[in-house]
mmCIF file of C-alpha atoms and ligand atoms in Angstrom:
data_model
loop_
_atom_site.group_PDB
_atom_site.id
_atom_site.type_symbol
_atom_site.label_atom_id
_atom_site.label_comp_id
_atom_site.label_asym_id
_atom_site.label_seq_id
_atom_site.Cartn_x
_atom_site.Cartn_y
_atom_site.Cartn_z
ATOM 1 C CA UNK K 12 57.043 -51.110 15.408
ATOM 2 C CA UNK K 13 59.517 -53.233 13.478
ATOM 3 C CA UNK K 14 60.215 -50.354 11.149
ATOM 4 C CA UNK K 15 61.153 -48.188 14.068
ATOM 5 C CA UNK K 16 63.774 -50.643 15.189
ATOM 6 C CA UNK K 17 65.427 -50.311 11.805
ATOM 7 C CA UNK K 18 65.417 -46.542 11.877
ATOM 8 C CA UNK K 19 68.485 -44.416 12.411
ATOM 9 C CA UNK K 20 68.955 -43.448 16.037
ATOM 10 C CA UNK K 21 68.917 -39.662 16.202
ATOM 11 C CA UNK K 22 71.059 -37.496 18.393
ATOM 12 C CA UNK K 23 68.765 -34.545 17.889
ATOM 13 C CA UNK K 24 65.116 -33.883 18.616
ATOM 14 C CA UNK K 25 64.219 -37.583 18.664
ATOM 15 C CA UNK K 26 66.869 -38.384 21.233
ATOM 16 C CA UNK K 27 65.616 -35.729 23.634
ATOM 17 C CA UNK K 28 62.123 -37.010 23.328
ATOM 18 C CA UNK K 29 61.498 -39.334 26.215
ATOM 19 C CA UNK K 30 57.979 -37.961 26.553
ATOM 20 C CA UNK K 31 55.869 -35.035 25.431
ATOM 21 C CA UNK K 32 56.774 -33.309 28.678
ATOM 22 C CA UNK K 33 60.309 -32.659 27.464
ATOM 23 C CA UNK K 34 60.274 -28.883 27.988
ATOM 24 C CA UNK K 35 59.153 -29.405 31.581
ATOM 25 C CA UNK K 36 61.688 -32.108 32.322
ATOM 26 C CA UNK K 37 64.588 -30.460 30.527
ATOM 27 C CA UNK K 38 65.726 -28.589 33.620
ATOM 28 C CA UNK K 39 65.516 -31.597 35.905
ATOM 29 C CA UNK K 40 68.771 -32.235 37.689
ATOM 30 C CA UNK K 41 70.478 -28.973 36.715
ATOM 31 C CA UNK K 42 71.768 -26.998 39.700
ATOM 32 C CA UNK K 43 69.799 -23.820 40.352
ATOM 33 C CA UNK K 44 72.430 -21.654 38.709
ATOM 34 C CA UNK K 45 72.084 -19.200 35.841
ATOM 35 C CA UNK K 46 74.725 -18.923 33.138
ATOM 36 C CA UNK K 47 75.323 -15.482 31.646
ATOM 37 C CA UNK K 48 74.554 -14.802 27.981
ATOM 38 C CA UNK K 49 76.018 -12.103 25.757
ATOM 39 C CA UNK K 50 73.721 -11.404 22.794
ATOM 40 C CA UNK K 51 75.575 -10.376 19.621
ATOM 41 C CA UNK K 52 73.566 -8.436 17.034
ATOM 42 C CA UNK K 53 70.626 -6.419 18.352
ATOM 43 C CA UNK K 54 68.300 -6.854 15.371
ATOM 44 C CA UNK K 55 64.706 -7.959 15.101
ATOM 45 C CA UNK K 56 64.974 -11.553 16.321
ATOM 46 C CA UNK K 57 67.347 -10.783 19.191
ATOM 47 C CA UNK K 58 65.388 -7.840 20.564
ATOM 48 C CA UNK K 59 61.809 -8.957 19.908
ATOM 49 C CA UNK K 60 61.954 -12.728 20.424
ATOM 50 C CA UNK K 61 65.078 -13.681 22.379
ATOM 51 C CA UNK K 62 65.938 -10.970 24.892
ATOM 52 C CA UNK K 63 62.416 -10.730 26.405
ATOM 53 C CA UNK K 64 62.584 -14.481 27.155
ATOM 54 C CA UNK K 65 65.395 -14.455 29.702
ATOM 55 C CA UNK K 66 62.831 -13.599 32.369
ATOM 56 C CA UNK K 67 61.239 -17.015 31.725
ATOM 57 C CA UNK K 68 64.521 -18.919 32.088
ATOM 58 C CA UNK K 69 65.778 -20.959 35.030
ATOM 59 C CA UNK K 70 69.386 -21.358 33.962
ATOM 60 C CA UNK K 71 70.047 -18.354 31.721
ATOM 61 C CA UNK K 72 70.378 -14.627 32.285
ATOM 62 C CA UNK K 73 71.256 -11.776 29.963
ATOM 63 C CA UNK K 74 74.524 -10.194 31.143
ATOM 64 C CA UNK K 75 76.082 -8.492 28.087
ATOM 65 C CA UNK K 76 75.251 -6.935 24.716
ATOM 66 C CA UNK K 77 77.309 -6.583 21.531
ATOM 67 C CA UNK K 78 76.264 -4.112 18.824
ATOM 68 C CA UNK K 79 77.738 -1.695 16.297
ATOM 69 C CA UNK K 80 75.088 0.885 17.175
ATOM 70 C CA UNK K 81 75.771 2.878 20.395
ATOM 71 C CA UNK K 82 72.104 3.942 20.650
ATOM 72 C CA UNK K 83 71.016 0.295 20.731
ATOM 73 C CA UNK K 84 73.573 -0.496 23.441
ATOM 74 C CA UNK K 85 72.252 2.463 25.428
ATOM 75 C CA UNK K 86 68.577 1.654 24.896
ATOM 76 C CA UNK K 87 68.695 -2.125 25.498
ATOM 77 C CA UNK K 88 71.397 -1.762 28.128
ATOM 78 C CA UNK K 89 69.069 0.485 30.118
ATOM 79 C CA UNK K 90 66.032 -1.730 29.474
ATOM 80 C CA UNK K 91 67.752 -4.932 30.633
ATOM 81 C CA UNK K 92 69.964 -3.441 33.339
ATOM 82 C CA UNK K 93 73.232 -4.231 31.550
ATOM 83 C CA UNK K 94 76.037 -2.055 32.990
ATOM 84 C CA UNK K 95 78.287 -0.074 30.618
ATOM 85 C CA UNK K 96 81.180 -2.455 31.419
ATOM 86 C CA UNK K 97 79.137 -5.251 29.810
ATOM 87 C CA UNK K 98 78.210 -3.385 26.594
ATOM 88 C CA UNK K 99 80.551 -4.133 23.668
ATOM 89 C CA UNK K 100 81.048 -2.812 20.154
ATOM 90 C CA UNK K 101 82.219 -5.159 17.386
ATOM 91 C CA UNK K 102 85.678 -3.551 17.662
ATOM 92 C CA UNK K 103 86.124 -4.726 21.251
ATOM 93 C CA UNK K 104 84.201 -7.991 20.840
ATOM 94 C CA UNK K 105 87.240 -10.165 21.611
ATOM 95 C CA UNK K 106 87.617 -8.587 25.060
ATOM 96 C CA UNK K 107 84.581 -10.614 26.174
ATOM 97 C CA UNK K 108 87.262 -13.174 27.072
ATOM 98 C CA UNK K 109 88.079 -10.997 30.094
ATOM 99 C CA UNK K 110 84.523 -10.960 31.370
ATOM 100 C CA UNK K 111 83.845 -13.959 33.629
ATOM 101 C CA UNK K 112 80.132 -13.089 33.809
ATOM 102 C CA UNK K 113 79.767 -14.164 30.172
ATOM 103 C CA UNK K 114 79.432 -17.939 29.858
ATOM 104 C CA UNK K 115 77.565 -18.132 26.530
ATOM 105 C CA UNK K 116 77.640 -15.963 23.404
ATOM 106 C CA UNK K 117 74.412 -15.965 21.356
ATOM 107 C CA UNK K 118 75.166 -15.028 17.725
ATOM 108 C CA UNK K 119 72.076 -13.423 16.142
ATOM 109 C CA UNK K 120 73.788 -11.731 13.199
ATOM 110 C CA UNK K 121 73.210 -12.044 9.436
ATOM 111 C CA UNK K 122 74.161 -15.545 8.261
ATOM 112 C CA UNK K 123 77.489 -14.609 6.686
ATOM 113 C CA UNK K 124 78.743 -13.450 10.108
ATOM 114 C CA UNK K 125 77.756 -16.587 12.053
ATOM 115 C CA UNK K 126 80.995 -18.494 11.525
ATOM 116 C CA UNK K 127 83.366 -15.644 12.324
ATOM 117 C CA UNK K 128 81.583 -14.482 15.471
ATOM 118 C CA UNK K 129 80.997 -18.035 16.726
ATOM 119 C CA UNK K 130 84.640 -18.994 16.214
ATOM 120 C CA UNK K 131 85.862 -15.830 17.948
ATOM 121 C CA UNK K 132 83.524 -16.566 20.867
ATOM 122 C CA UNK K 133 84.919 -20.107 21.147
ATOM 123 C CA UNK K 134 88.439 -18.682 21.035
ATOM 124 C CA UNK K 135 87.450 -16.335 23.861
ATOM 125 C CA UNK K 136 86.600 -19.434 25.901
ATOM 126 C CA UNK K 137 82.811 -19.044 25.713
ATOM 127 C CA UNK K 138 80.072 -21.524 24.876
ATOM 128 C CA UNK K 139 78.197 -20.590 21.696
ATOM 129 C CA UNK K 140 74.550 -20.503 20.705
ATOM 130 C CA UNK K 141 74.345 -19.632 16.993
ATOM 131 C CA UNK K 142 71.235 -18.851 15.018
ATOM 132 C CA UNK K 143 70.077 -20.895 12.042
ATOM 133 C CA UNK K 144 71.282 -21.375 9.377
ATOM 134 C CA UNK K 145 74.442 -22.347 11.230
ATOM 135 C CA UNK K 146 76.613 -20.786 8.513
ATOM 136 C CA UNK K 147 76.607 -20.130 4.786
ATOM 137 C CA UNK K 148 78.603 -23.255 3.863
ATOM 138 C CA UNK K 149 79.307 -26.680 5.345
ATOM 139 C CA UNK K 150 83.021 -25.798 5.441
ATOM 140 C CA UNK K 151 82.269 -22.840 7.732
ATOM 141 C CA UNK K 152 80.115 -25.070 9.919
ATOM 142 C CA UNK K 153 82.968 -27.580 10.211
ATOM 143 C CA UNK K 154 85.342 -24.784 11.244
ATOM 144 C CA UNK K 155 82.876 -23.667 13.935
ATOM 145 C CA UNK K 156 82.673 -27.205 15.327
ATOM 146 C CA UNK K 157 86.472 -27.506 15.289
ATOM 147 C CA UNK K 158 86.899 -24.179 17.114
ATOM 148 C CA UNK K 159 84.415 -25.145 19.844
ATOM 149 C CA UNK K 160 86.052 -28.539 20.231
ATOM 150 C CA UNK K 161 89.521 -26.991 20.458
ATOM 151 C CA UNK K 162 88.317 -24.588 23.150
ATOM 152 C CA UNK K 163 86.522 -27.441 24.941
ATOM 153 C CA UNK K 164 83.316 -25.415 24.814
ATOM 154 C CA UNK K 165 79.803 -26.253 23.575
ATOM 155 C CA UNK K 166 78.227 -25.148 20.318
ATOM 156 C CA UNK K 167 74.468 -25.184 19.881
ATOM 157 C CA UNK K 168 72.249 -24.017 17.007
ATOM 158 C CA UNK K 169 69.074 -22.001 17.588
ATOM 159 C CA UNK K 170 66.668 -24.694 16.406
ATOM 160 C CA UNK K 171 63.838 -23.546 18.669
ATOM 161 C CA UNK K 172 61.351 -26.076 17.194
ATOM 162 C CA UNK K 173 63.366 -28.835 18.913
ATOM 163 C CA UNK K 174 61.964 -27.371 22.141
ATOM 164 C CA UNK K 175 58.405 -26.582 21.013
ATOM 165 C CA UNK K 176 55.844 -28.898 22.558
ATOM 166 C CA UNK K 177 53.598 -29.463 19.496
ATOM 167 C CA UNK K 178 56.626 -30.357 17.381
ATOM 168 C CA UNK K 179 57.811 -32.675 20.142
ATOM 169 C CA UNK K 180 54.367 -34.283 20.326
ATOM 170 C CA UNK K 181 54.273 -34.752 16.540
ATOM 171 C CA UNK K 182 57.648 -36.522 16.667
ATOM 172 C CA UNK K 183 56.447 -38.659 19.548
ATOM 173 C CA UNK K 184 53.220 -39.606 17.755
ATOM 174 C CA UNK K 185 55.087 -40.663 14.630
ATOM 175 C CA UNK K 186 57.625 -42.563 16.686
ATOM 176 C CA UNK K 187 54.903 -44.351 18.665
ATOM 177 C CA UNK K 188 53.407 -45.812 15.475
ATOM 178 C CA UNK K 189 50.254 -43.647 15.617
ATOM 179 C CA UNK K 190 50.315 -43.065 11.839
ATOM 180 C CA UNK K 191 51.457 -46.609 11.114
ATOM 181 C CA UNK K 192 54.479 -46.839 8.843
ATOM 182 C CA UNK K 193 55.205 -43.268 7.689
ATOM 183 C CA UNK K 194 55.124 -43.058 3.901
ATOM 184 C CA UNK K 195 54.972 -39.337 3.129
ATOM 185 C CA UNK K 196 55.997 -36.096 4.782
ATOM 186 C CA UNK K 197 54.982 -32.772 3.320
ATOM 187 C CA UNK K 198 56.678 -29.687 4.751
ATOM 188 C CA UNK K 199 56.057 -26.183 3.444
ATOM 189 C CA UNK K 200 57.690 -22.959 4.571
ATOM 190 C CA UNK K 201 57.675 -19.547 2.941
ATOM 191 C CA UNK K 202 56.869 -15.867 3.218
ATOM 192 C CA UNK K 203 56.905 -12.874 0.884
ATOM 193 C CA UNK K 204 60.401 -11.400 1.209
ATOM 194 C CA UNK K 205 60.307 -7.628 0.659
ATOM 195 C CA UNK K 206 62.945 -6.002 -1.571
ATOM 196 C CA UNK K 207 66.075 -4.557 -0.014
ATOM 197 C CA UNK K 208 66.618 -6.909 2.944
ATOM 198 C CA UNK K 209 69.997 -8.599 3.595
ATOM 199 C CA UNK K 210 68.268 -11.966 3.199
ATOM 200 C CA UNK K 211 68.123 -11.271 -0.567
ATOM 201 C CA UNK K 212 71.852 -10.480 -0.772
ATOM 202 C CA UNK K 213 73.821 -13.694 -1.196
ATOM 203 C CA UNK K 214 76.965 -12.197 0.332
ATOM 204 C CA UNK K 215 75.066 -11.736 3.612
ATOM 205 C CA UNK K 216 72.625 -14.653 3.498
ATOM 206 C CA UNK K 217 74.525 -17.399 1.691
ATOM 207 C CA UNK K 218 71.409 -18.152 -0.368
ATOM 208 C CA UNK K 219 67.732 -17.419 -0.796
ATOM 209 C CA UNK K 220 64.590 -18.858 0.759
ATOM 210 C CA UNK K 221 66.239 -22.198 1.537
ATOM 211 C CA UNK K 222 68.823 -20.653 3.875
ATOM 212 C CA UNK K 223 66.245 -18.651 5.769
ATOM 213 C CA UNK K 224 62.855 -20.353 5.789
ATOM 214 C CA UNK K 225 63.168 -23.541 3.718
ATOM 215 C CA UNK K 226 65.586 -24.823 6.345
ATOM 216 C CA UNK K 227 62.495 -25.328 8.551
ATOM 217 C CA UNK K 228 61.043 -27.733 5.952
ATOM 218 C CA UNK K 229 64.370 -29.544 5.796
ATOM 219 C CA UNK K 230 64.972 -29.788 9.532
ATOM 220 C CA UNK K 231 61.336 -30.757 10.253
ATOM 221 C CA UNK K 232 61.414 -33.468 7.583
ATOM 222 C CA UNK K 233 64.480 -34.944 9.300
ATOM 223 C CA UNK K 234 63.139 -34.839 12.849
ATOM 224 C CA UNK K 235 59.718 -36.101 11.821
ATOM 225 C CA UNK K 236 61.269 -38.920 9.779
ATOM 226 C CA UNK K 237 63.610 -39.945 12.586
ATOM 227 C CA UNK K 238 66.147 -41.022 9.982
ATOM 228 C CA UNK K 239 68.556 -39.350 7.590
ATOM 229 C CA UNK K 240 67.886 -39.007 3.829
ATOM 230 C CA UNK K 241 69.875 -41.108 1.365
ATOM 231 C CA UNK K 242 68.949 -39.236 -1.826
ATOM 232 C CA UNK K 243 67.425 -35.937 -2.812
ATOM 233 C CA UNK K 244 66.245 -34.076 -5.872
ATOM 234 C CA UNK K 245 65.501 -30.346 -6.047
ATOM 235 C CA UNK K 246 63.958 -27.868 -8.467
ATOM 236 C CA UNK K 247 64.335 -24.102 -8.385
ATOM 237 C CA UNK K 248 61.842 -21.574 -9.700
ATOM 238 C CA UNK K 249 63.071 -17.989 -9.635
ATOM 239 C CA UNK K 250 61.635 -15.222 -11.784
ATOM 240 C CA UNK K 251 64.854 -13.473 -12.772
ATOM 241 C CA UNK K 252 62.848 -10.452 -13.942
ATOM 242 C CA UNK K 253 61.785 -9.909 -10.312
ATOM 243 C CA UNK K 254 64.271 -7.279 -9.045
ATOM 244 C CA UNK K 255 64.318 -8.954 -5.614
ATOM 245 C CA UNK K 256 66.249 -11.928 -6.960
ATOM 246 C CA UNK K 257 69.620 -10.687 -8.226
ATOM 247 C CA UNK K 258 71.665 -13.535 -6.779
ATOM 248 C CA UNK K 259 69.398 -15.595 -4.514
ATOM 249 C CA UNK K 260 66.607 -18.088 -5.216
ATOM 250 C CA UNK K 261 62.904 -17.570 -4.647
ATOM 251 C CA UNK K 262 61.261 -20.981 -4.695
ATOM 252 C CA UNK K 263 63.247 -24.171 -4.291
ATOM 253 C CA UNK K 264 61.378 -27.400 -3.707
ATOM 254 C CA UNK K 265 63.109 -30.620 -2.790
ATOM 255 C CA UNK K 266 62.275 -34.247 -2.259
ATOM 256 C CA UNK K 267 64.144 -36.326 0.301
ATOM 257 C CA UNK K 268 64.231 -40.121 0.145
ATOM 258 C CA UNK K 269 64.807 -41.976 3.421
ATOM 259 C CA UNK K 270 66.159 -45.505 3.944
ATOM 260 C CA UNK K 271 62.751 -46.832 5.090
ATOM 261 C CA UNK K 272 61.162 -45.794 1.787
ATOM 262 C CA UNK K 273 59.621 -42.677 3.347
ATOM 263 C CA UNK K 274 59.527 -39.649 1.031
ATOM 264 C CA UNK K 275 59.497 -35.987 2.135
ATOM 265 C CA UNK K 276 58.215 -33.361 -0.298
ATOM 266 C CA UNK K 277 59.402 -29.944 0.834
ATOM 267 C CA UNK K 278 58.582 -26.390 -0.241
ATOM 268 C CA UNK K 279 60.722 -23.284 0.314
ATOM 269 C CA UNK K 280 59.461 -19.931 -0.953
ATOM 270 C CA UNK K 281 60.109 -16.192 -0.806
ATOM 271 C CA UNK K 282 56.921 -15.378 -2.718
ATOM 272 C CA UNK K 283 54.130 -17.059 -0.788
ATOM 273 C CA UNK K 284 53.185 -17.821 2.801
ATOM 274 C CA UNK K 285 53.543 -21.406 4.039
ATOM 275 C CA UNK K 286 54.039 -22.863 7.498
ATOM 276 C CA UNK K 287 52.816 -26.443 7.670
ATOM 277 C CA UNK K 288 53.790 -30.075 7.753
ATOM 278 C CA UNK K 289 52.031 -33.415 7.721
ATOM 279 C CA UNK K 290 53.276 -36.946 8.252
ATOM 280 C CA UNK K 291 51.083 -39.539 6.581
ATOM 281 C CA UNK K 292 51.437 -43.225 7.246
ATOM 282 C CA UNK K 293 49.689 -46.515 6.600
ATOM 283 C CA UNK K 294 47.181 -45.886 9.445
ATOM 284 C CA UNK K 295 46.649 -42.130 9.551
ATOM 285 C CA UNK K 296 48.399 -38.788 9.763
ATOM 286 C CA UNK K 297 49.555 -36.035 12.056
ATOM 287 C CA UNK K 298 49.676 -32.472 10.769
ATOM 288 C CA UNK K 299 50.360 -28.949 11.950
ATOM 289 C CA UNK K 300 49.593 -25.460 10.629
ATOM 290 C CA UNK K 301 51.152 -23.213 11.685
ATOM 291 C CA UNK K 302 53.857 -25.717 12.468
ATOM 292 C CA UNK K 303 57.023 -23.780 13.271
ATOM 293 C CA UNK K 304 55.704 -20.321 14.160
ATOM 294 C CA UNK K 305 56.652 -18.332 17.244
ATOM 295 C CA UNK K 306 53.248 -19.119 18.794
ATOM 296 C CA UNK K 307 49.736 -20.286 17.931
ATOM 297 C CA UNK K 308 50.638 -23.783 16.740
ATOM 298 C CA UNK K 309 47.676 -25.870 15.589
ATOM 299 C CA UNK K 310 47.775 -29.624 15.391
ATOM 300 C CA UNK K 311 45.480 -32.295 13.973
ATOM 301 C CA UNK K 312 45.595 -36.051 13.816
ATOM 302 C CA UNK K 313 43.667 -38.580 11.772
ATOM 303 C CA UNK K 314 43.272 -42.233 12.666
ATOM 304 C CA UNK K 315 40.439 -44.774 12.353
ATOM 305 C CA UNK K 316 38.629 -42.448 9.958
ATOM 306 C CA UNK K 317 38.441 -39.646 12.547
ATOM 307 C CA UNK K 318 40.153 -36.257 12.370
ATOM 308 C CA UNK K 319 40.791 -34.602 15.718
ATOM 309 C CA UNK K 320 42.394 -31.361 16.815
ATOM 310 C CA UNK K 321 45.067 -31.864 19.455
ATOM 311 C CA UNK K 322 45.003 -29.260 22.230
ATOM 312 C CA UNK K 323 48.029 -29.183 24.496
ATOM 313 C CA UNK K 324 48.141 -27.362 27.839
ATOM 314 C CA UNK K 325 50.437 -24.325 28.012
ATOM 315 C CA UNK K 326 53.976 -25.555 28.663
ATOM 316 C CA UNK K 327 55.905 -24.553 31.759
ATOM 317 C CA UNK K 328 58.521 -23.001 29.466
ATOM 318 C CA UNK K 329 57.908 -21.834 25.914
ATOM 319 C CA UNK K 330 60.215 -22.873 23.051
ATOM 320 C CA UNK K 331 62.458 -19.794 23.363
ATOM 321 C CA UNK K 332 63.089 -20.143 27.105
ATOM 322 C CA UNK K 333 63.504 -23.915 26.803
ATOM 323 C CA UNK K 334 66.052 -23.426 24.000
ATOM 324 C CA UNK K 335 67.958 -20.767 25.971
ATOM 325 C CA UNK K 336 68.044 -22.988 29.069
ATOM 326 C CA UNK K 337 69.093 -26.135 27.233
ATOM 327 C CA UNK K 338 72.690 -25.072 26.619
ATOM 328 C CA UNK K 339 73.301 -24.139 30.302
ATOM 329 C CA UNK K 340 71.618 -27.396 31.332
ATOM 330 C CA UNK K 341 74.014 -29.271 29.086
ATOM 331 C CA UNK K 342 76.971 -27.334 30.560
ATOM 332 C CA UNK K 343 75.790 -27.822 34.149
ATOM 333 C CA UNK K 344 74.728 -31.471 33.978
ATOM 334 C CA UNK K 345 76.600 -32.914 31.000
ATOM 335 C CA UNK K 346 73.423 -33.993 29.159
ATOM 336 C CA UNK K 347 74.047 -34.153 25.390
ATOM 337 C CA UNK K 348 72.999 -31.142 23.343
ATOM 338 C CA UNK K 349 69.777 -31.657 21.431
ATOM 339 C CA UNK K 350 70.589 -29.112 18.673
ATOM 340 C CA UNK K 351 74.351 -29.401 18.429
ATOM 341 C CA UNK K 352 76.747 -27.985 15.872
ATOM 342 C CA UNK K 353 76.771 -31.429 14.254
ATOM 343 C CA UNK K 354 72.994 -31.150 13.779
ATOM 344 C CA UNK K 355 73.456 -27.755 12.110
ATOM 345 C CA UNK K 356 76.211 -29.190 9.917
ATOM 346 C CA UNK K 357 73.889 -31.972 8.689
ATOM 347 C CA UNK K 358 71.468 -29.323 7.411
ATOM 348 C CA UNK K 359 74.300 -27.309 5.838
ATOM 349 C CA UNK K 360 75.515 -30.379 3.922
ATOM 350 C CA UNK K 361 71.968 -31.120 2.755
ATOM 351 C CA UNK K 362 71.442 -27.488 1.735
ATOM 352 C CA UNK K 363 74.567 -27.702 -0.424
ATOM 353 C CA UNK K 364 73.269 -30.957 -1.939
ATOM 354 C CA UNK K 365 69.870 -29.328 -2.620
ATOM 355 C CA UNK K 366 71.540 -26.427 -4.450
ATOM 356 C CA UNK K 367 73.721 -28.875 -6.397
ATOM 357 C CA UNK K 368 70.696 -30.950 -7.406
ATOM 358 C CA UNK K 369 68.765 -27.883 -8.604
ATOM 359 C CA UNK K 370 71.784 -26.521 -10.465
ATOM 360 C CA UNK K 371 72.690 -29.794 -12.154
ATOM 361 C CA UNK K 372 69.063 -30.867 -12.632
ATOM 362 C CA UNK K 373 69.640 -34.346 -11.271
ATOM 363 C CA UNK K 374 69.114 -36.455 -8.169
ATOM 364 C CA UNK K 375 71.993 -36.381 -5.680
ATOM 365 C CA UNK K 376 72.964 -39.479 -3.721
ATOM 366 C CA UNK K 377 73.806 -38.790 -0.073
ATOM 367 C CA UNK K 378 75.424 -42.116 0.753
HETATM 368 P P1 NAD E 418 68.027 -8.348 11.507
HETATM 369 O O1 NAD E 418 68.424 -7.753 10.215
HETATM 370 O O2 NAD E 418 66.791 -7.851 12.170
HETATM 371 O O3 NAD E 418 69.218 -8.233 12.569
HETATM 372 C C1 NAD E 418 70.549 -8.411 12.214
HETATM 373 C C2 NAD E 418 71.429 -7.581 13.145
HETATM 374 O O4 NAD E 418 72.767 -7.706 12.735
HETATM 375 C C3 NAD E 418 71.070 -6.085 13.105
HETATM 376 O O5 NAD E 418 71.025 -5.589 14.417
HETATM 377 C C4 NAD E 418 72.226 -5.466 12.357
HETATM 378 O O6 NAD E 418 72.509 -4.148 12.790
HETATM 379 C C5 NAD E 418 73.355 -6.399 12.734
HETATM 380 N N1 NAD E 418 74.469 -6.339 11.805
HETATM 381 C C6 NAD E 418 75.751 -6.290 12.158
HETATM 382 N N2 NAD E 418 76.553 -6.210 11.100
HETATM 383 C C7 NAD E 418 75.745 -6.194 10.027
HETATM 384 C C8 NAD E 418 75.990 -6.081 8.635
HETATM 385 N N3 NAD E 418 77.223 -6.014 8.138
HETATM 386 N N4 NAD E 418 74.930 -6.082 7.825
HETATM 387 C C9 NAD E 418 73.663 -6.184 8.300
HETATM 388 N N5 NAD E 418 73.385 -6.279 9.613
HETATM 389 C C10 NAD E 418 74.418 -6.266 10.467
HETATM 390 O O7 NAD E 418 67.913 -9.927 11.261
HETATM 391 P P2 NAD E 418 67.198 -11.005 12.186
HETATM 392 O O8 NAD E 418 65.860 -11.288 11.625
HETATM 393 O O9 NAD E 418 67.280 -10.605 13.591
HETATM 394 O O10 NAD E 418 68.105 -12.289 11.884
HETATM 395 C C11 NAD E 418 69.357 -12.467 12.523
HETATM 396 C C12 NAD E 418 69.677 -13.966 12.506
HETATM 397 O O11 NAD E 418 68.691 -14.656 13.265
HETATM 398 C C13 NAD E 418 69.674 -14.616 11.128
HETATM 399 O O12 NAD E 418 70.686 -15.557 11.034
HETATM 400 C C14 NAD E 418 68.330 -15.301 11.050
HETATM 401 O O13 NAD E 418 68.340 -16.461 10.222
HETATM 402 C C15 NAD E 418 68.092 -15.680 12.493
HETATM 403 N N6 NAD E 418 66.656 -15.733 12.824
HETATM 404 C C16 NAD E 418 66.200 -16.851 13.435
HETATM 405 C C17 NAD E 418 64.862 -16.940 13.748
HETATM 406 C C18 NAD E 418 64.347 -18.166 14.460
HETATM 407 O O14 NAD E 418 63.128 -18.305 14.591
HETATM 408 N N7 NAD E 418 65.213 -19.038 14.954
HETATM 409 C C19 NAD E 418 63.979 -15.912 13.427
HETATM 410 C C20 NAD E 418 64.498 -14.770 12.825
HETATM 411 C C21 NAD E 418 65.851 -14.693 12.520
#
């Protein structure tokens, strides 16, 4: 336990983790009121994962849509009962300031548009939920934080795993000393990125696999470690003859060194499927695969020479609904945000350091 006392106190996932029942307790104390969300960008994630979840929320409701495609506004407007007065094009986006039903703007656009649309939402006096990666550069992320602060509004990043019960349990197990002193984290994330998607265009994505999927390895390594890295080293492997990779990376692996001596070895790939992590310590390990998926998480632990699968009961709220409700809960009760803009900025700074390390072929000190 002594090691834990020396660890950095987190403001993120670790701080919200009083018990494994976090998703259930998250709404405790919040008045029974629902804040209104406007969803900006009606693409795959918004329409398939996010919008269907409002029905599972206690403090959030979908009240407005923003899209450049009139057919999408018509189709999803009809499906979710959003009146024409609450359907916006990008051209009239700023007029959301005149709509008191909109409390929160959820930015689910390609990465290069996150900063602009988040800042304009803050300037319109709205709270902001922005998808990961927070932005394409740390400078953009800083500007987003400044805009929210100036408007006296909240800014949260869509780190849904901070609200997923297996991830929360893994953090809790590590924190409780179950694995002993953690010595090694492995975190692997990747998928085969098909040609032609905006994720492979640096102008839209800000980078390759690291920006999109490797960020899960990075963020998980940090919340599992419960401390911030002091040094990192990264290596990139990109087959430049592969027409998919004109200006973004395929594989970029990185190693994070933490103050306690803990090492995290992380994989980020656009050419192979990975979704796993494991924290190994002096007494055992806790591992998950899939670890950060939308559903179907599987978890194992090993201690005293015995490997066991951990089965958790279905949570009262899944990760999407818990994430959506967290920002209103923070607005309504004043509880600190678990996935704040500052948390997103930490990842953006590390992402820049990872790219620098790979480019310059050297370790980068973070202190
Ligand atoms: P998508 O391509 O399916 O959707 C993007 C939307 O933005 C589309 O509706 C598109 O029409 C719109 N758009 C507006 N202007 C555009 C432009 N100039 N170029 C291209 N599209 C434009 O992408 P997605 O998978 O829904 O991802 C959107 C965001 O959500 C990304 O930042 C991504 O990282 C994030 N995301 C997060 C998760 C998660 O689990 N948290 C999962 C998927 C995506």
